[in-house]
Amino acid sequence: MQLKQSFIIALILGLGAVASWELYWRSQGVKPYLDDNKDLWANQRARLDDDNSKMTVFIGSSRILYDIQLDIWEELTDTEPIMLAVQGASPIPIFKDIVDNTNFKGTLMVGITPPLMFSTVYPEAFPMFRAQSKVAYYEDRTYAQRLNHKLSVPLQTNLAFIRDGDEEWDTDVDLKTLLRHIHIGERAGPPPVPFNNFEEIALNRHMKMPEYVTQDTAYANTIKAAWVDMVGGDRPPPDKEATTTTFVELAKKFTARGGNLILLRCPSSGFFKEIEGKGFPRAEYWDQLVEKVGVKAYHYDDYPQFRNLFLPEWSHLATEDAQFFTRELIAIMKEDNALNIN
């Protein structure tokens, strides 16, 4: 009897503590959201192992992830969009996985973000490892990990303090993040500029820019400050020769088996447009890559309607602009007979 009473009391206290913690963070304006993580990516990658004849696959970095709106793509092309782009990553590891480990030969659109695409092919370097780790997780994931992810989804979407993401957003309120914000003394130097969350993703990895980023200039400016802190300063020189050679070899293998490869340069503005223009001149990087690959390619700056779109933090389109970009891009590609659809 005492054991039963103790259990009931512990349960009530535990539920009360969870409810109090949740209500506190809700009162601070924190809302639940789904995290973009390796499990969401692996679930989409698994779809390529099924009948993929009616699929369009997207790879690259976060720009194509944000800028291509999957619901519009599916509606206007009558194909199933598979989003395999990885934030902050080179497209090369995912491209290699598709070429070597699948029979996919439909439309593959590669988002080219010059500082990431032309960075390096060294496996342990951040842009390569970040993408390759997703492939490795997909290949090695266990049934227990799959079940854990399924159980975590309702918790993530209903409790503000639950996180299961691969990114370390400073606006998260999980215990790990809160402990990371504790700085005792200055032995490690000043803390980095906070990097605040700006993603809103669905289970199929349909990404949108949250309204609070587009409507709150001060919040968007915190992300800009983080970009400058992370990207500014001295960077390793790009390895243009190795990255181009590797990409061209993969492209030849993919197109030789009947694949429809398309290259896409998504918009950038402000700080990013400036450093990309100086560090990765179009004529020396994008144009030469397109010439060597020899496939359909679309650069936003070639189309007047894409030149003044709204990128709240310089690198990713606001949702309305991403919807416009997707619709217009599809129309351009259909006119160019680039999509291989009826």
XYZ file of C-alpha atoms in Angstrom:
342
model
C 0.000 0.000 0.000
C 2.774 2.452 0.931
C 4.626 1.621 -2.292
C 1.497 2.361 -4.335
C 0.951 5.658 -2.527
C 4.591 6.622 -3.036
C 4.287 5.878 -6.749
C 1.132 7.976 -7.081
C 2.693 10.878 -5.173
C 5.856 10.691 -7.303
C 3.772 10.594 -10.471
C 1.716 13.614 -9.428
C 4.820 15.570 -8.461
C 6.553 14.623 -11.698
C 3.613 15.630 -13.871
C 3.250 18.829 -11.881
C 6.916 19.690 -12.393
C 6.680 19.032 -16.144
C 3.489 21.104 -16.429
C 5.015 23.976 -14.441
C 8.185 23.974 -16.549
C 6.170 23.899 -19.758
C 3.814 26.689 -18.634
C 6.783 28.826 -17.623
C 8.380 28.642 -21.075
C 5.033 29.148 -22.795
C 4.662 32.342 -20.721
C 8.052 33.434 -22.111
C 6.778 33.100 -25.665
C 8.481 29.772 -26.433
C 6.419 27.480 -28.654
C 6.842 23.804 -29.608
C 8.278 23.020 -33.007
C 9.593 20.054 -34.950
C 13.371 19.832 -35.301
C 15.168 19.197 -38.568
C 17.415 16.255 -37.748
C 19.111 13.144 -39.108
C 15.940 11.088 -38.634
C 13.826 13.330 -40.843
C 16.584 13.194 -43.456
C 16.887 9.409 -43.240
C 13.129 8.973 -43.655
C 13.231 10.942 -46.895
C 16.319 9.095 -48.116
C 14.492 5.799 -47.528
C 11.841 6.841 -50.037
C 14.435 6.546 -52.810
C 14.593 2.823 -52.168
C 10.967 2.501 -53.327
C 9.546 3.185 -56.779
C 11.160 6.540 -57.504
C 10.105 7.071 -61.108
C 7.792 9.979 -60.217
C 10.164 11.725 -57.812
C 12.190 14.909 -57.972
C 15.148 14.954 -55.589
C 16.727 18.109 -54.172
C 20.215 18.200 -52.689
C 22.540 20.986 -51.624
C 22.584 23.202 -48.560
C 20.015 25.206 -46.627
C 19.197 27.639 -49.441
C 17.488 25.077 -51.628
C 15.934 23.616 -48.462
C 14.240 26.958 -47.679
C 13.721 28.315 -51.169
C 11.983 25.360 -52.847
C 8.480 24.970 -51.441
C 7.598 21.310 -51.722
C 3.807 21.672 -51.710
C 3.942 24.014 -54.695
C 6.458 21.815 -56.471
C 4.242 18.748 -56.121
C 1.135 20.635 -57.224
C 2.659 22.198 -60.335
C 4.877 19.333 -61.527
C 2.835 16.296 -60.448
C 5.998 14.701 -59.053
C 6.888 13.685 -55.493
C 9.544 16.026 -54.087
C 12.258 14.436 -51.934
C 14.247 16.999 -49.942
C 17.723 15.713 -49.111
C 19.518 19.053 -48.757
C 21.627 19.413 -45.618
C 22.117 22.717 -43.856
C 25.676 24.042 -43.997
C 26.900 21.172 -46.168
C 28.479 20.379 -49.505
C 26.215 18.567 -51.996
C 28.980 16.121 -52.950
C 28.468 13.376 -50.287
C 24.719 13.179 -50.918
C 25.258 13.224 -54.690
C 27.740 10.369 -54.352
C 25.316 8.367 -52.219
C 22.564 8.749 -54.832
C 24.867 7.807 -57.698
C 26.530 4.845 -55.959
C 23.727 3.444 -53.813
C 20.457 3.999 -55.683
C 19.041 3.378 -59.144
C 17.442 6.826 -59.247
C 17.480 8.394 -62.701
C 14.763 11.012 -62.460
C 15.226 14.748 -61.967
C 17.935 15.661 -59.480
C 18.249 19.359 -58.656
C 21.464 20.455 -56.978
C 21.559 23.737 -55.095
C 24.963 25.355 -55.545
C 26.058 27.570 -52.646
C 29.598 28.551 -53.723
C 31.359 28.746 -50.322
C 30.119 25.236 -49.482
C 30.189 23.600 -52.901
C 33.757 24.658 -53.675
C 35.130 24.402 -50.138
C 36.833 21.003 -50.005
C 36.514 17.267 -50.555
C 38.376 16.383 -47.355
C 36.007 13.955 -45.569
C 36.556 15.356 -42.070
C 36.011 18.978 -43.078
C 32.770 20.486 -41.758
C 30.844 20.840 -45.071
C 31.674 17.273 -46.101
C 31.315 15.576 -42.718
C 28.007 17.301 -42.066
C 26.465 15.706 -45.154
C 28.271 12.375 -44.917
C 27.088 11.915 -41.331
C 23.495 11.904 -42.581
C 24.309 9.175 -45.093
C 26.118 7.138 -42.437
C 23.190 7.463 -40.038
C 20.751 6.299 -42.698
C 22.897 3.255 -43.473
C 23.428 2.275 -39.826
C 20.260 3.345 -38.016
C 18.593 0.720 -35.873
C 14.934 -0.109 -35.320
C 15.298 1.317 -31.815
C 16.418 4.658 -33.281
C 13.494 4.667 -35.694
C 11.065 3.981 -32.858
C 12.672 6.632 -30.676
C 12.177 9.198 -33.431
C 8.509 8.277 -33.898
C 7.937 8.639 -30.164
C 9.789 11.967 -30.049
C 7.692 13.667 -32.737
C 4.522 14.169 -30.631
C 6.687 15.360 -27.732
C 8.520 17.888 -29.913
C 5.313 19.226 -31.391
C 3.498 19.577 -28.076
C 6.138 20.495 -25.488
C 8.154 23.683 -25.857
C 11.129 22.462 -23.834
C 11.690 19.237 -25.817
C 14.322 19.309 -28.549
C 15.712 16.607 -30.820
C 17.609 18.633 -33.384
C 21.051 18.538 -34.943
C 21.428 22.317 -34.710
C 22.380 24.116 -31.490
C 19.972 27.048 -31.509
C 20.551 29.530 -28.696
C 16.807 30.127 -28.427
C 16.172 26.480 -27.446
C 15.245 25.851 -23.814
C 16.218 22.213 -23.403
C 18.548 21.415 -20.502
C 21.627 20.966 -22.705
C 21.219 24.429 -24.234
C 20.496 26.100 -20.909
C 23.649 24.591 -19.393
C 25.665 25.690 -22.425
C 24.621 29.266 -21.733
C 26.259 29.244 -18.311
C 29.599 31.036 -18.510
C 31.787 31.151 -15.406
C 34.571 33.682 -15.685
C 36.253 34.550 -18.967
C 38.838 31.764 -19.178
C 37.434 30.564 -22.476
C 37.050 34.082 -23.808
C 33.793 35.856 -24.596
C 30.905 33.617 -25.733
C 30.075 33.503 -29.456
C 27.278 35.611 -30.869
C 23.956 33.787 -30.190
C 22.592 31.869 -33.161
C 18.807 31.966 -32.921
C 16.406 29.526 -34.511
C 14.796 30.440 -37.833
C 13.379 27.163 -39.118
C 9.866 25.786 -39.419
C 9.889 22.297 -40.859
C 7.377 19.521 -41.537
C 7.855 15.753 -41.395
C 8.561 15.667 -45.144
C 11.267 18.349 -44.617
C 9.179 21.097 -46.177
C 11.000 24.103 -44.729
C 9.594 27.604 -44.305
C 10.978 30.799 -42.849
C 8.929 31.521 -39.685
C 6.806 34.665 -39.693
C 8.519 36.000 -36.568
C 11.769 36.273 -38.546
C 10.242 38.146 -41.470
C 8.175 40.452 -39.264
C 10.702 41.175 -36.514
C 13.690 43.068 -37.899
C 15.479 42.987 -34.553
C 15.248 39.200 -34.438
C 16.466 38.878 -38.037
C 19.386 41.133 -37.151
C 20.487 38.684 -34.443
C 20.825 36.019 -37.148
C 22.757 38.413 -39.366
C 25.134 39.124 -36.490
C 25.654 35.392 -36.009
C 26.395 34.945 -39.724
C 29.031 37.674 -39.606
C 30.562 36.120 -36.494
C 30.693 32.638 -38.053
C 31.583 33.449 -41.643
C 33.604 36.645 -41.292
C 37.356 36.655 -40.895
C 39.951 34.406 -42.493
C 38.710 31.222 -44.113
C 40.582 28.303 -45.726
C 41.017 28.846 -49.466
C 38.508 27.011 -51.670
C 39.578 23.810 -53.385
C 38.008 24.598 -56.713
C 39.873 21.972 -58.729
C 39.126 18.965 -56.507
C 35.496 19.864 -55.842
C 34.784 20.571 -59.504
C 36.485 17.386 -60.675
C 34.632 15.240 -58.140
C 31.275 16.824 -58.956
C 31.763 16.494 -62.724
C 32.637 12.801 -62.385
C 29.455 12.157 -60.390
C 27.414 14.184 -62.881
C 28.694 12.130 -65.797
C 27.794 8.864 -64.056
C 24.316 10.125 -63.193
C 23.475 11.472 -66.653
C 24.975 8.402 -68.348
C 22.334 6.205 -66.727
C 19.579 8.543 -67.889
C 19.347 10.923 -64.937
C 18.119 14.462 -65.446
C 20.548 16.752 -63.585
C 19.757 20.431 -62.969
C 21.932 23.014 -61.227
C 20.381 25.872 -59.265
C 21.931 28.981 -57.765
C 19.506 30.346 -55.172
C 19.430 34.043 -54.197
C 21.629 35.715 -51.622
C 21.839 39.347 -50.555
C 23.767 41.819 -48.425
C 26.762 40.380 -46.599
C 26.581 36.983 -48.311
C 26.178 38.378 -51.810
C 29.202 40.585 -51.241
C 31.560 37.880 -49.948
C 30.377 35.366 -52.538
C 30.875 37.850 -55.337
C 34.408 38.652 -54.206
C 35.524 35.205 -53.104
C 33.731 33.123 -55.727
C 33.366 35.208 -58.916
C 30.622 33.809 -61.084
C 32.753 33.549 -64.229
C 35.413 31.523 -62.399
C 33.167 29.208 -60.396
C 29.505 28.895 -61.408
C 30.000 29.462 -65.134
C 32.928 27.058 -65.377
C 31.092 24.374 -63.409
C 28.034 24.673 -65.658
C 30.203 24.453 -68.765
C 32.016 21.332 -67.555
C 28.881 19.542 -66.357
C 26.903 20.418 -69.490
C 23.373 20.308 -68.033
C 20.508 22.746 -67.539
C 21.456 25.396 -65.000
C 19.601 28.348 -63.488
C 21.204 31.313 -61.722
C 18.818 33.658 -59.935
C 20.658 36.732 -61.213
C 19.750 35.859 -64.807
C 16.078 36.584 -64.100
C 14.940 40.107 -63.169
C 12.020 38.779 -61.091
C 14.485 37.060 -58.732
C 16.870 39.941 -58.113
C 14.989 41.811 -55.394
C 13.394 39.068 -53.354
C 13.286 39.378 -49.564
C 15.913 37.444 -47.627
C 15.434 38.481 -43.961
C 18.915 37.310 -42.908
C 20.709 37.567 -46.308
C 20.727 33.850 -47.143
C 17.198 32.358 -47.223
C 13.962 33.569 -48.743
C 10.965 34.655 -46.697
C 8.081 32.217 -47.172
C 6.025 34.326 -49.591
C 9.103 35.021 -51.684
C 10.085 31.342 -51.622
C 6.610 30.467 -52.891
C 6.982 33.009 -55.694
C 10.486 31.759 -56.473
C 9.271 28.151 -56.698
C 6.335 28.974 -58.971
C 8.410 31.159 -61.280
C 11.271 28.674 -61.409
C 8.918 25.852 -62.382
C 7.444 28.002 -65.146
C 10.935 28.848 -66.441
C 12.004 25.208 -66.374
C 8.840 24.009 -68.095
C 9.390 26.572 -70.843
C 12.939 25.258 -71.124
C 11.777 21.590 -71.225
C 14.064 20.917 -68.259
C 11.814 18.834 -66.021
C 11.024 15.771 -68.168
C 7.347 15.866 -67.191
C 4.163 15.802 -69.248
